[in-house]
Amino acid sequence: AILLVGGAVSADALVPLLEARFGTWKPEGVQDPKPEPAIAPGERPVLYLVDKPGAAQSVVRAVQVVGQRTDPDYYDLVIGNTVLGGAFTSRVNMNLREEKGYTYGARCAFNYRYGPGLWSCTTSVETSVTGPAIAELQGEIAAAIASEPLTAEEVAFYREAEARGYAGGFEVTSAILDEKAAIWRYGLPSDWTERYLAGVARVKTASANAALAKRLKPAEMTWLVVGDAEKVRPGLEALGLRIVMLDRDGGDLTKR
């Protein structure tokens, strides 16, 4: 276990208090944290559909396993994803929100833990445009990794935006503690925070494109839709994806 404390308190004042309360504490049954198991391969791409009759909107999510944040192309992937769907002015959001008017927002992001990280792209759309919205997402992903690679202007803009906004993520004490906790919990280098901006600065257009093309594999993606199945299924079938109906607890209804 580790105890993190932040705020207007000095070590001289804090340590005696901690010693008085925890100095004699002896943990029992301590185990090193185990990495999360690797995700088993399955038949993909696949679309899981959870029925919510009468829903005015459908929640849409695409998910895929990617690498770890200690991988050499991590920073390239960060900037590449920001261009694709990690910011308000990203390609995905400008398409689905500003051009098509399908949603109030669409975002792509990473979730890294012990094992392989997850990349996801998420949005909520009006029921009637569920299928078309997914088609647009598929198109943006395919374009970014092949037909319309990231431009030098896009990469430079978001690289600078990431650098300028990074410090703002540590405005409050809890954010600093969260960062330190993640470094300890996931075994990241002790200077992880300090090396971040240098890593971002090294990102080039070619390296960002290479990272997206290497990591994002449409044929390996899992799609999840929660919405009115009767209304959205015809549009989903037009996408050509294998559809599996799930109950609200994630149980496969096709096996019952």
Coordinates of N, CA and C in Angstrom, one line a residue:
A1 N 0.8 -1.2 0.0 CA 0.0 0.0 0.0 C 0.9 1.2 0.0
I2 N 0.3 2.3 -0.5 CA 1.0 3.6 -0.5 C 0.0 4.7 -0.1
L3 N 0.5 5.6 0.7 CA -0.3 6.7 1.1 C 0.2 8.0 0.5
L4 N -0.7 8.7 -0.3 CA -0.3 9.9 -0.9 C -1.0 11.1 -0.2
V5 N -0.3 12.1 0.1 CA -0.9 13.3 0.7 C -0.4 14.5 0.0
G6 N -1.3 15.4 -0.3 CA -1.0 16.6 -1.0 C -1.7 17.8 -0.3
G7 N -1.1 19.0 -0.4 CA -1.8 20.1 0.2 C -0.8 21.1 0.9
A8 N -1.4 22.0 1.6 CA -0.6 23.0 2.3 C -0.1 22.4 3.6
V9 N 0.8 21.4 3.5 CA 1.3 20.8 4.7 C 2.7 20.4 4.5
S10 N 3.6 20.6 5.4 CA 5.0 20.2 5.3 C 5.3 18.8 5.7
A11 N 6.3 18.2 5.2 CA 6.7 16.9 5.6 C 7.0 16.8 7.1
D12 N 7.6 17.9 7.6 CA 7.9 17.9 9.1 C 6.7 17.8 9.9
A13 N 5.6 18.4 9.5 CA 4.4 18.4 10.2 C 3.6 17.1 10.0
L14 N 3.7 16.5 8.8 CA 2.9 15.4 8.4 C 3.4 14.1 8.9
V15 N 4.7 13.9 8.7 CA 5.3 12.6 9.0 C 5.0 12.1 10.5
P16 N 5.2 13.0 11.5 CA 4.9 12.5 12.8 C 3.4 12.1 13.0
L17 N 2.5 12.7 12.3 CA 1.1 12.3 12.4 C 0.9 10.9 11.8
L18 N 1.6 10.7 10.6 CA 1.4 9.4 10.0 C 2.1 8.3 10.8
E19 N 3.2 8.6 11.4 CA 3.9 7.6 12.2 C 3.1 7.3 13.4
A20 N 2.4 8.3 14.0 CA 1.6 8.0 15.2 C 0.4 7.1 14.9
R21 N -0.1 7.2 13.7 CA -1.3 6.4 13.3 C -1.0 5.2 12.6
F22 N 0.0 5.1 11.8 CA 0.3 4.0 11.0 C 1.7 3.3 11.3
G23 N 2.4 3.9 12.2 CA 3.8 3.4 12.4 C 3.9 2.0 12.8
T24 N 2.9 1.5 13.5 CA 2.9 0.1 14.0 C 2.1 -0.8 13.2
W25 N 1.5 -0.3 12.1 CA 0.6 -1.1 11.3 C 1.4 -2.1 10.5
K26 N 1.0 -3.4 10.5 CA 1.7 -4.4 9.8 C 0.6 -5.1 8.9
P27 N 0.7 -4.9 7.6 CA -0.3 -5.5 6.7 C -0.1 -7.0 6.6
E28 N -1.2 -7.6 6.4 CA -1.2 -9.1 6.3 C -1.7 -9.5 4.9
G29 N -1.1 -10.6 4.4 CA -1.5 -11.2 3.2 C -1.2 -10.3 2.0
V30 N -0.1 -9.5 2.0 CA 0.2 -8.6 0.9 C 0.7 -9.4 -0.3
Q31 N 0.1 -9.0 -1.4 CA 0.5 -9.6 -2.7 C 0.8 -8.5 -3.7
D32 N 1.8 -8.8 -4.5 CA 2.0 -7.8 -5.6 C 0.9 -7.8 -6.6
P33 N 0.6 -6.6 -7.1 CA -0.5 -6.5 -8.0 C -0.2 -7.3 -9.3
K34 N -1.2 -8.1 -9.7 CA -1.0 -8.9 -10.9 C -1.5 -8.2 -12.2
P35 N -0.7 -8.3 -13.2 CA -1.2 -7.7 -14.5 C -2.5 -8.3 -14.9
E36 N -3.4 -7.5 -15.5 CA -4.6 -8.0 -16.0 C -4.4 -9.0 -17.1
P37 N -5.2 -10.0 -17.2 CA -5.0 -11.1 -18.2 C -5.2 -10.5 -19.6
A38 N -4.5 -11.1 -20.5 CA -4.6 -10.7 -21.9 C -6.0 -11.0 -22.4
I39 N -6.6 -10.2 -23.2 CA -7.9 -10.4 -23.7 C -7.9 -11.5 -24.8
A40 N -8.7 -12.5 -24.6 CA -8.7 -13.6 -25.5 C -9.2 -13.2 -26.9
P41 N -8.6 -13.7 -28.0 CA -9.0 -13.3 -29.3 C -10.4 -13.9 -29.6
G42 N -11.2 -13.2 -30.3 CA -12.5 -13.7 -30.7 C -12.8 -13.5 -32.1
E43 N -14.0 -13.8 -32.5 CA -14.4 -13.6 -33.9 C -14.8 -12.1 -34.1
R44 N -13.9 -11.3 -34.7 CA -14.2 -9.9 -34.9 C -14.0 -9.6 -36.4
P45 N -14.6 -8.5 -36.9 CA -15.3 -7.5 -36.1 C -16.7 -8.1 -35.7
V46 N -17.3 -7.5 -34.6 CA -18.6 -8.0 -34.2 C -19.3 -6.7 -33.6
L47 N -20.6 -6.8 -33.6 CA -21.4 -5.7 -33.0 C -22.3 -6.3 -32.0
Y48 N -22.2 -5.9 -30.8 CA -23.1 -6.4 -29.7 C -24.2 -5.4 -29.6
L49 N -25.4 -5.9 -29.6 CA -26.6 -5.0 -29.5 C -27.4 -5.3 -28.2
V50 N -27.6 -4.3 -27.4 CA -28.4 -4.4 -26.2 C -29.7 -3.7 -26.4
D51 N -30.8 -4.4 -26.3 CA -32.1 -3.7 -26.6 C -32.6 -2.9 -25.5
K52 N -33.0 -1.7 -25.8 CA -33.7 -0.8 -24.8 C -34.9 -0.2 -25.5
P53 N -36.0 -0.9 -25.5 CA -37.2 -0.5 -26.2 C -37.6 1.0 -25.9
G54 N -38.0 1.7 -26.9 CA -38.4 3.1 -26.7 C -37.3 4.1 -26.6
A55 N -36.1 3.7 -26.6 CA -35.0 4.6 -26.4 C -35.0 5.7 -27.5
A56 N -34.8 6.9 -27.2 CA -34.8 8.0 -28.2 C -33.4 8.1 -28.8
Q57 N -32.4 7.6 -28.1 CA -31.0 7.6 -28.6 C -30.4 6.3 -28.5
S58 N -29.4 6.1 -29.2 CA -28.5 4.9 -29.1 C -27.2 5.3 -28.7
V59 N -26.6 4.5 -27.7 CA -25.2 4.7 -27.3 C -24.4 3.8 -28.1
V60 N -23.4 4.4 -28.7 CA -22.5 3.6 -29.7 C -21.1 3.6 -29.1
R61 N -20.4 2.5 -29.2 CA -19.0 2.5 -28.8 C -18.2 1.4 -29.6
A62 N -17.1 1.8 -30.1 CA -16.2 0.9 -30.7 C -15.0 0.7 -29.8
V63 N -14.5 -0.5 -29.6 CA -13.4 -0.8 -28.7 C -12.4 -1.7 -29.4
Q64 N -11.1 -1.5 -29.1 CA -10.1 -2.3 -29.6 C -8.9 -2.3 -28.6
V65 N -8.3 -3.5 -28.5 CA -7.1 -3.6 -27.7 C -5.9 -2.9 -28.4
V66 N -5.2 -2.1 -27.7 CA -4.0 -1.5 -28.3 C -2.8 -1.8 -27.4
G67 N -1.7 -1.1 -27.6 CA -0.5 -1.4 -26.8 C -0.5 -0.8 -25.4
Q68 N 0.7 -0.7 -24.8 CA 0.8 -0.1 -23.5 C 1.4 1.3 -23.6
R69 N 1.2 2.1 -22.6 CA 1.8 3.5 -22.6 C 3.3 3.6 -22.5
T70 N 3.9 2.4 -22.3 CA 5.4 2.4 -22.3 C 5.9 2.0 -23.6
D71 N 5.0 1.8 -24.6 CA 5.5 1.4 -26.0 C 6.2 2.6 -26.6
P72 N 7.1 2.4 -27.5 CA 7.8 3.5 -28.2 C 6.9 4.5 -28.9
D73 N 5.8 4.0 -29.4 CA 5.0 4.9 -30.3 C 3.8 5.5 -29.5
Y74 N 3.9 5.4 -28.1 CA 2.8 5.9 -27.3 C 2.5 7.4 -27.6
Y75 N 3.5 8.2 -27.6 CA 3.2 9.7 -27.8 C 2.7 9.9 -29.3
D76 N 3.1 9.2 -30.2 CA 2.6 9.3 -31.6 C 1.1 8.9 -31.6
L77 N 0.8 7.9 -30.8 CA -0.6 7.4 -30.8 C -1.5 8.5 -30.1
V78 N -1.0 9.1 -29.1 CA -1.7 10.2 -28.4 C -2.1 11.3 -29.3
I79 N -1.1 11.8 -30.1 CA -1.4 12.9 -31.0 C -2.2 12.4 -32.2
G80 N -1.9 11.2 -32.7 CA -2.7 10.7 -33.8 C -4.2 10.6 -33.4
N81 N -4.4 10.0 -32.2 CA -5.8 9.9 -31.8 C -6.5 11.2 -31.5
T82 N -5.7 12.2 -31.1 CA -6.3 13.5 -30.8 C -6.8 14.1 -32.1
V83 N -6.1 13.9 -33.2 CA -6.5 14.4 -34.5 C -7.8 13.6 -34.9
L84 N -7.8 12.3 -34.7 CA -8.9 11.5 -35.2 C -10.2 11.8 -34.4
G85 N -10.1 11.7 -33.0 CA -11.3 11.9 -32.2 C -11.1 12.3 -30.8
G86 N -9.9 12.8 -30.5 CA -9.7 13.2 -29.1 C -9.9 14.6 -28.7
A87 N -10.5 15.4 -29.5 CA -10.7 16.8 -29.2 C -12.0 17.3 -29.9
F88 N -12.5 18.4 -29.4 CA -13.8 18.9 -30.0 C -13.7 19.1 -31.5
T89 N -12.5 19.6 -31.9 CA -12.3 19.9 -33.4 C -11.7 18.8 -34.1
S90 N -11.7 17.6 -33.5 CA -11.2 16.4 -34.2 C -12.1 16.0 -35.4
R91 N -11.5 15.1 -36.2 CA -12.2 14.7 -37.4 C -13.6 14.0 -37.1
V92 N -13.6 13.1 -36.1 CA -14.8 12.4 -35.8 C -15.9 13.4 -35.3
N93 N -15.5 14.3 -34.4 CA -16.6 15.1 -33.8 C -17.1 16.2 -34.8
M94 N -16.2 16.7 -35.6 CA -16.6 17.6 -36.6 C -17.5 17.0 -37.6
N95 N -17.3 15.7 -37.9 CA -18.2 15.0 -38.9 C -19.5 14.8 -38.2
L96 N -19.5 14.0 -37.1 CA -20.8 13.6 -36.6 C -21.6 14.7 -35.9
R97 N -21.0 15.7 -35.4 CA -21.7 16.8 -34.7 C -21.9 17.9 -35.6
E98 N -20.8 18.5 -36.2 CA -20.9 19.7 -36.9 C -21.5 19.5 -38.3
E99 N -21.0 18.5 -39.0 CA -21.5 18.3 -40.4 C -22.8 17.5 -40.5
K100 N -22.9 16.4 -39.8 CA -24.1 15.6 -39.9 C -25.2 15.9 -38.9
G101 N -24.8 16.5 -37.8 CA -25.8 16.8 -36.8 C -26.4 15.6 -36.1
Y102 N -25.6 14.5 -36.0 CA -26.1 13.2 -35.5 C -26.0 13.2 -33.9
T103 N -25.1 14.0 -33.4 CA -24.8 13.9 -31.9 C -24.3 15.2 -31.4
Y104 N -24.4 15.3 -30.0 CA -23.8 16.5 -29.4 C -22.3 16.3 -29.2
G105 N -21.8 15.1 -29.4 CA -20.3 14.9 -29.2 C -19.9 13.5 -29.5
A106 N -18.7 13.3 -30.0 CA -18.1 12.0 -30.2 C -16.7 12.1 -29.9
R107 N -16.2 11.1 -29.1 CA -14.8 11.2 -28.7 C -14.1 9.8 -28.8
C108 N -12.8 9.8 -29.0 CA -12.0 8.6 -29.0 C -11.0 8.8 -27.9
A109 N -10.7 7.8 -27.2 CA -9.8 7.9 -26.0 C -9.2 6.5 -25.7
F110 N -8.1 6.6 -24.8 CA -7.4 5.4 -24.4 C -7.7 5.2 -22.9
N111 N -7.7 3.9 -22.5 CA -7.8 3.5 -21.1 C -6.7 2.5 -20.8
Y112 N -5.6 3.0 -20.2 CA -4.5 2.1 -19.9 C -4.5 1.6 -18.5
R113 N -4.2 0.3 -18.3 CA -4.0 -0.2 -16.9 C -2.8 -1.1 -16.9
Y114 N -2.9 -2.3 -16.3 CA -1.7 -3.2 -16.2 C -1.3 -3.8 -17.5
G115 N -2.3 -4.4 -18.1 CA -2.1 -5.1 -19.4 C -2.2 -4.2 -20.6
P116 N -2.6 -4.8 -21.7 CA -2.8 -4.0 -22.9 C -3.9 -2.9 -22.7
G117 N -3.7 -1.8 -23.3 CA -4.7 -0.7 -23.1 C -5.9 -0.9 -24.1
L118 N -6.9 -0.1 -23.8 CA -8.1 -0.2 -24.7 C -8.3 1.2 -25.4
W119 N -8.5 1.2 -26.6 CA -8.9 2.4 -27.4 C -10.4 2.3 -27.6
S120 N -11.1 3.4 -27.4 CA -12.6 3.4 -27.6 C -13.0 4.7 -28.3
C121 N -14.0 4.6 -29.1 CA -14.7 5.7 -29.7 C -16.1 5.7 -29.3
T122 N -16.6 6.7 -28.7 CA -18.0 6.7 -28.1 C -18.8 7.9 -28.5
T123 N -20.1 7.6 -28.7 CA -21.0 8.7 -29.0 C -22.4 8.3 -28.7
S124 N -23.3 9.2 -28.6 CA -24.8 8.9 -28.5 C -25.5 9.6 -29.6
V125 N -26.3 8.9 -30.3 CA -27.0 9.5 -31.5 C -28.5 9.2 -31.5
E126 N -29.2 10.0 -32.2 CA -30.6 9.8 -32.4 C -30.9 8.4 -33.0
T127 N -31.9 7.8 -32.5 CA -32.2 6.4 -32.9 C -32.2 6.2 -34.4
S128 N -32.8 7.1 -35.1 CA -33.0 6.9 -36.5 C -31.7 7.0 -37.3
V129 N -30.6 7.5 -36.7 CA -29.3 7.6 -37.5 C -28.2 6.7 -36.9
T130 N -28.6 5.7 -36.1 CA -27.7 4.8 -35.5 C -26.7 4.1 -36.5
G131 N -27.3 3.5 -37.5 CA -26.5 2.8 -38.6 C -25.6 3.8 -39.3
P132 N -26.2 4.9 -39.8 CA -25.4 5.9 -40.6 C -24.3 6.5 -39.7
A133 N -24.5 6.7 -38.4 CA -23.5 7.2 -37.5 C -22.3 6.3 -37.4
I134 N -22.6 5.0 -37.3 CA -21.5 4.0 -37.2 C -20.8 3.9 -38.5
A135 N -21.5 4.0 -39.6 CA -20.8 4.1 -41.0 C -19.9 5.2 -41.1
E136 N -20.3 6.4 -40.5 CA -19.4 7.6 -40.6 C -18.2 7.3 -39.7
L137 N -18.3 6.7 -38.5 CA -17.2 6.4 -37.7 C -16.2 5.5 -38.4
Q138 N -16.8 4.4 -39.0 CA -16.0 3.5 -39.7 C -15.2 4.2 -40.8
G139 N -15.9 5.1 -41.5 CA -15.2 5.9 -42.6 C -14.1 6.7 -42.1
E140 N -14.3 7.4 -41.0 CA -13.2 8.3 -40.4 C -12.0 7.5 -40.0
I141 N -12.3 6.3 -39.4 CA -11.2 5.5 -38.9 C -10.4 5.0 -40.1
A142 N -11.1 4.5 -41.1 CA -10.5 3.9 -42.3 C -9.7 5.0 -43.0
A143 N -10.3 6.2 -43.1 CA -9.6 7.3 -43.8 C -8.3 7.7 -43.1
A144 N -8.3 7.8 -41.8 CA -7.2 8.2 -41.0 C -6.0 7.2 -41.2
I145 N -6.3 5.9 -41.3 CA -5.2 5.0 -41.4 C -4.8 4.6 -42.8
A146 N -5.5 5.2 -43.8 CA -5.2 4.8 -45.2 C -5.4 5.9 -46.2
S147 N -6.7 6.2 -46.5 CA -6.9 7.1 -47.7 C -6.7 8.5 -47.4
E148 N -6.9 9.0 -46.2 CA -6.7 10.4 -45.8 C -5.9 10.5 -44.5
P149 N -4.6 10.2 -44.6 CA -3.7 10.2 -43.4 C -3.7 11.6 -42.8
L150 N -3.2 11.7 -41.6 CA -3.1 13.0 -40.9 C -2.2 13.9 -41.6
T151 N -2.6 15.2 -41.7 CA -1.7 16.1 -42.3 C -0.7 16.7 -41.4
A152 N 0.3 17.4 -41.9 CA 1.3 18.0 -41.1 C 0.7 19.1 -40.3
E153 N -0.3 19.8 -40.9 CA -1.0 20.9 -40.1 C -1.7 20.4 -38.9
E154 N -2.5 19.3 -39.1 CA -3.2 18.7 -38.0 C -2.3 18.2 -36.9
V155 N -1.3 17.5 -37.2 CA -0.3 17.0 -36.2 C 0.3 18.2 -35.5
A156 N 0.8 19.2 -36.2 CA 1.4 20.3 -35.5 C 0.5 21.1 -34.6
F157 N -0.8 21.2 -35.0 CA -1.8 22.0 -34.2 C -2.0 21.2 -32.9
Y158 N -2.3 19.9 -33.0 CA -2.6 19.2 -31.8 C -1.4 18.9 -30.9
R159 N -0.3 18.8 -31.5 CA 1.0 18.6 -30.7 C 1.2 19.9 -29.9
E160 N 1.0 21.0 -30.5 CA 1.2 22.3 -29.7 C 0.0 22.4 -28.7
A161 N -1.2 22.1 -29.0 CA -2.3 22.2 -28.1 C -2.1 21.3 -26.9
E162 N -1.6 20.1 -27.1 CA -1.3 19.1 -26.0 C -0.2 19.7 -25.1
A163 N 0.8 20.3 -25.7 CA 1.9 20.9 -24.9 C 1.4 22.0 -24.1
R164 N 0.6 22.9 -24.7 CA 0.1 24.1 -24.0 C -0.9 23.8 -22.9
G165 N -1.6 22.7 -23.1 CA -2.7 22.4 -22.1 C -2.3 21.4 -21.1
Y166 N -1.1 20.9 -21.2 CA -0.7 19.8 -20.3 C -0.7 20.2 -18.8
A167 N -0.1 21.4 -18.6 CA 0.0 21.9 -17.2 C -1.4 22.1 -16.5
G168 N -2.3 22.4 -17.4 CA -3.7 22.7 -16.8 C -4.3 21.5 -16.2
G169 N -3.8 20.3 -16.6 CA -4.3 19.1 -16.0 C -3.9 18.8 -14.6
F170 N -3.0 19.7 -14.1 CA -2.5 19.5 -12.7 C -2.9 20.8 -11.9
E171 N -4.0 21.4 -12.2 CA -4.3 22.6 -11.5 C -4.8 22.4 -10.0
V172 N -5.3 21.2 -9.8 CA -5.8 20.9 -8.5 C -4.9 19.8 -7.9
T173 N -4.9 19.8 -6.5 CA -4.0 18.8 -5.8 C -4.4 17.4 -6.1
S174 N -5.7 17.1 -6.2 CA -6.1 15.7 -6.5 C -5.6 15.2 -7.8
A175 N -5.5 16.1 -8.8 CA -4.9 15.6 -10.1 C -3.5 15.2 -10.0
I176 N -2.7 15.9 -9.2 CA -1.3 15.6 -9.0 C -1.2 14.3 -8.3
L177 N -2.0 14.1 -7.3 CA -2.0 12.8 -6.6 C -2.4 11.6 -7.5
D178 N -3.4 11.9 -8.3 CA -3.9 10.8 -9.2 C -2.7 10.4 -10.2
E179 N -2.0 11.4 -10.6 CA -0.9 11.1 -11.5 C 0.2 10.3 -10.8
K180 N 0.5 10.7 -9.6 CA 1.5 9.9 -8.8 C 1.1 8.5 -8.5
A181 N -0.2 8.4 -8.2 CA -0.8 7.1 -7.9 C -0.7 6.2 -9.1
A182 N -1.0 6.7 -10.3 CA -0.9 5.9 -11.5 C 0.5 5.4 -11.7
I183 N 1.5 6.3 -11.5 CA 2.9 6.0 -11.7 C 3.3 4.8 -10.8
W184 N 2.9 4.9 -9.6 CA 3.2 3.8 -8.6 C 2.4 2.5 -8.9
R185 N 1.1 2.7 -9.2 CA 0.3 1.5 -9.3 C 0.6 0.7 -10.6
Y186 N 1.0 1.4 -11.6 CA 1.2 0.7 -12.9 C 2.7 0.5 -13.2
G187 N 3.5 0.8 -12.3 CA 5.0 0.6 -12.5 C 5.6 1.5 -13.6
L188 N 5.1 2.7 -13.7 CA 5.7 3.6 -14.8 C 7.0 4.2 -14.3
P189 N 7.8 4.7 -15.2 CA 9.0 5.3 -14.7 C 8.8 6.5 -13.8
S190 N 9.6 6.7 -12.8 CA 9.4 7.7 -11.8 C 9.3 9.1 -12.4
D191 N 10.0 9.3 -13.6 CA 10.0 10.6 -14.2 C 8.9 10.7 -15.4
W192 N 7.9 9.8 -15.3 CA 6.9 9.8 -16.3 C 6.3 11.1 -16.7
T193 N 5.9 11.9 -15.6 CA 5.3 13.2 -15.9 C 6.3 14.1 -16.5
E194 N 7.5 14.1 -16.1 CA 8.5 15.1 -16.6 C 8.9 14.8 -18.1
R195 N 8.8 13.5 -18.4 CA 9.2 13.2 -19.8 C 8.1 13.3 -20.8
Y196 N 6.9 13.6 -20.4 CA 5.7 13.6 -21.3 C 5.8 14.6 -22.4
L197 N 6.1 15.9 -22.0 CA 6.2 16.9 -23.0 C 7.3 16.7 -24.0
A198 N 8.4 16.2 -23.6 CA 9.5 15.9 -24.5 C 9.0 14.8 -25.5
G199 N 8.3 13.8 -25.0 CA 7.8 12.8 -25.9 C 6.8 13.3 -26.9
V200 N 5.9 14.2 -26.5 CA 5.0 14.9 -27.4 C 5.7 15.7 -28.4
A201 N 6.7 16.4 -28.0 CA 7.5 17.3 -28.9 C 8.1 16.5 -30.1
R202 N 8.4 15.2 -29.8 CA 9.1 14.4 -30.8 C 8.2 13.9 -31.9
V203 N 6.9 14.0 -31.7 CA 5.9 13.4 -32.6 C 6.0 14.1 -34.0
K204 N 6.1 13.3 -35.0 CA 6.2 13.8 -36.4 C 4.9 13.3 -37.1
T205 N 4.6 14.0 -38.3 CA 3.5 13.5 -39.0 C 3.6 12.1 -39.4
A206 N 4.7 11.7 -39.9 CA 4.9 10.3 -40.4 C 4.8 9.3 -39.2
S207 N 5.3 9.7 -38.1 CA 5.3 8.7 -36.9 C 3.8 8.6 -36.4
A208 N 3.1 9.7 -36.4 CA 1.7 9.7 -35.9 C 0.9 8.8 -36.8
N209 N 1.1 9.0 -38.1 CA 0.3 8.2 -39.1 C 0.7 6.7 -38.9
A210 N 2.0 6.4 -38.8 CA 2.4 5.0 -38.6 C 1.8 4.4 -37.4
A211 N 1.7 5.2 -36.3 CA 1.2 4.6 -35.0 C -0.3 4.3 -35.2
L212 N -1.1 5.2 -35.8 CA -2.5 4.9 -36.0 C -2.7 3.7 -36.9
A213 N -1.9 3.6 -38.0 CA -2.1 2.5 -39.0 C -1.7 1.2 -38.3
K214 N -0.7 1.2 -37.4 CA -0.3 0.0 -36.7 C -1.2 -0.5 -35.7
R215 N -1.8 0.5 -34.9 CA -2.6 0.1 -33.8 C -4.1 -0.1 -34.1
L216 N -4.7 0.7 -34.9 CA -6.1 0.7 -35.2 C -6.4 -0.3 -36.3
K217 N -7.1 -1.3 -36.0 CA -7.4 -2.4 -37.0 C -8.9 -2.6 -37.0
P218 N -9.6 -2.0 -38.0 CA -11.0 -2.1 -38.1 C -11.5 -3.5 -38.1
A219 N -10.8 -4.5 -38.6 CA -11.2 -5.9 -38.6 C -11.1 -6.5 -37.3
E220 N -10.5 -5.9 -36.3 CA -10.4 -6.4 -34.9 C -11.2 -5.6 -33.9
M221 N -12.1 -4.8 -34.4 CA -12.8 -3.9 -33.5 C -14.1 -4.6 -33.0
T222 N -14.5 -4.3 -31.8 CA -15.8 -4.7 -31.2 C -16.7 -3.5 -31.1
W223 N -17.9 -3.6 -31.6 CA -18.8 -2.5 -31.5 C -19.9 -2.8 -30.5
L224 N -20.4 -1.8 -29.8 CA -21.5 -2.0 -28.9 C -22.5 -1.0 -29.1
V225 N -23.8 -1.4 -29.2 CA -24.9 -0.4 -29.4 C -25.9 -0.8 -28.3
V226 N -26.4 0.3 -27.6 CA -27.5 0.1 -26.7 C -28.6 1.0 -27.2
G227 N -29.7 0.5 -27.6 CA -30.8 1.3 -28.2 C -32.0 0.4 -28.5
D228 N -33.0 1.0 -29.2 CA -34.2 0.3 -29.5 C -33.9 -0.7 -30.7
A229 N -33.7 -2.0 -30.3 CA -33.3 -2.9 -31.3 C -34.2 -3.0 -32.5
E230 N -35.5 -3.0 -32.3 CA -36.4 -3.1 -33.4 C -36.2 -2.0 -34.4
K231 N -35.9 -0.8 -34.0 CA -35.7 0.3 -34.9 C -34.4 0.4 -35.5
V232 N -33.3 0.0 -34.7 CA -32.0 0.2 -35.2 C -31.4 -1.0 -36.0
R233 N -31.9 -2.2 -35.7 CA -31.3 -3.3 -36.3 C -31.2 -3.3 -37.8
P234 N -32.3 -2.9 -38.6 CA -32.1 -2.9 -40.0 C -30.9 -2.1 -40.5
G235 N -30.7 -0.9 -39.9 CA -29.6 -0.1 -40.3 C -28.3 -0.7 -39.9
L236 N -28.3 -1.4 -38.8 CA -27.0 -2.1 -38.4 C -26.7 -3.3 -39.3
E237 N -27.7 -4.0 -39.7 CA -27.4 -5.1 -40.6 C -26.8 -4.7 -41.9
A238 N -27.2 -3.4 -42.3 CA -26.6 -2.9 -43.6 C -25.1 -2.7 -43.5
L239 N -24.6 -2.6 -42.3 CA -23.1 -2.4 -42.1 C -22.3 -3.6 -42.4
G240 N -22.9 -4.8 -42.5 CA -22.2 -6.0 -42.8 C -21.5 -6.6 -41.6
L241 N -21.7 -6.2 -40.4 CA -21.1 -6.7 -39.2 C -21.9 -7.9 -38.6
R242 N -21.2 -8.8 -38.0 CA -21.9 -9.9 -37.3 C -22.6 -9.3 -36.1
I243 N -23.8 -9.5 -35.9 CA -24.6 -8.9 -34.8 C -24.9 -10.0 -33.7
V244 N -24.6 -9.7 -32.5 CA -24.9 -10.6 -31.4 C -25.8 -9.8 -30.4
M245 N -27.0 -10.3 -30.1 CA -27.9 -9.7 -29.1 C -27.4 -10.1 -27.7
L246 N -27.3 -9.1 -26.8 CA -27.0 -9.3 -25.4 C -28.1 -8.8 -24.6
D247 N -28.3 -9.4 -23.4 CA -29.2 -8.8 -22.4 C -28.5 -7.7 -21.6
R248 N -29.1 -7.1 -20.7 CA -28.6 -5.9 -20.0 C -27.4 -6.3 -19.1
D249 N -27.3 -7.5 -18.8 CA -26.1 -8.0 -18.0 C -25.0 -8.5 -18.8
G250 N -25.1 -8.4 -20.1 CA -24.0 -8.8 -21.0 C -24.2 -10.3 -21.4
G251 N -25.3 -10.9 -21.1 CA -25.5 -12.3 -21.5 C -25.8 -12.5 -22.9
D252 N -25.3 -13.5 -23.6 CA -25.5 -13.7 -25.0 C -26.9 -14.3 -25.2
L253 N -27.8 -13.6 -25.8 CA -29.2 -14.1 -25.9 C -29.3 -15.2 -27.0
T254 N -28.3 -15.2 -27.9 CA -28.3 -16.2 -29.0 C -28.0 -17.6 -28.4
K255 N -27.5 -17.7 -27.2 CA -27.2 -19.0 -26.6 C -28.3 -19.6 -25.7
R256 N -29.4 -18.9 -25.7 CA -30.5 -19.3 -24.8 C -31.5 -20.1 -25.6

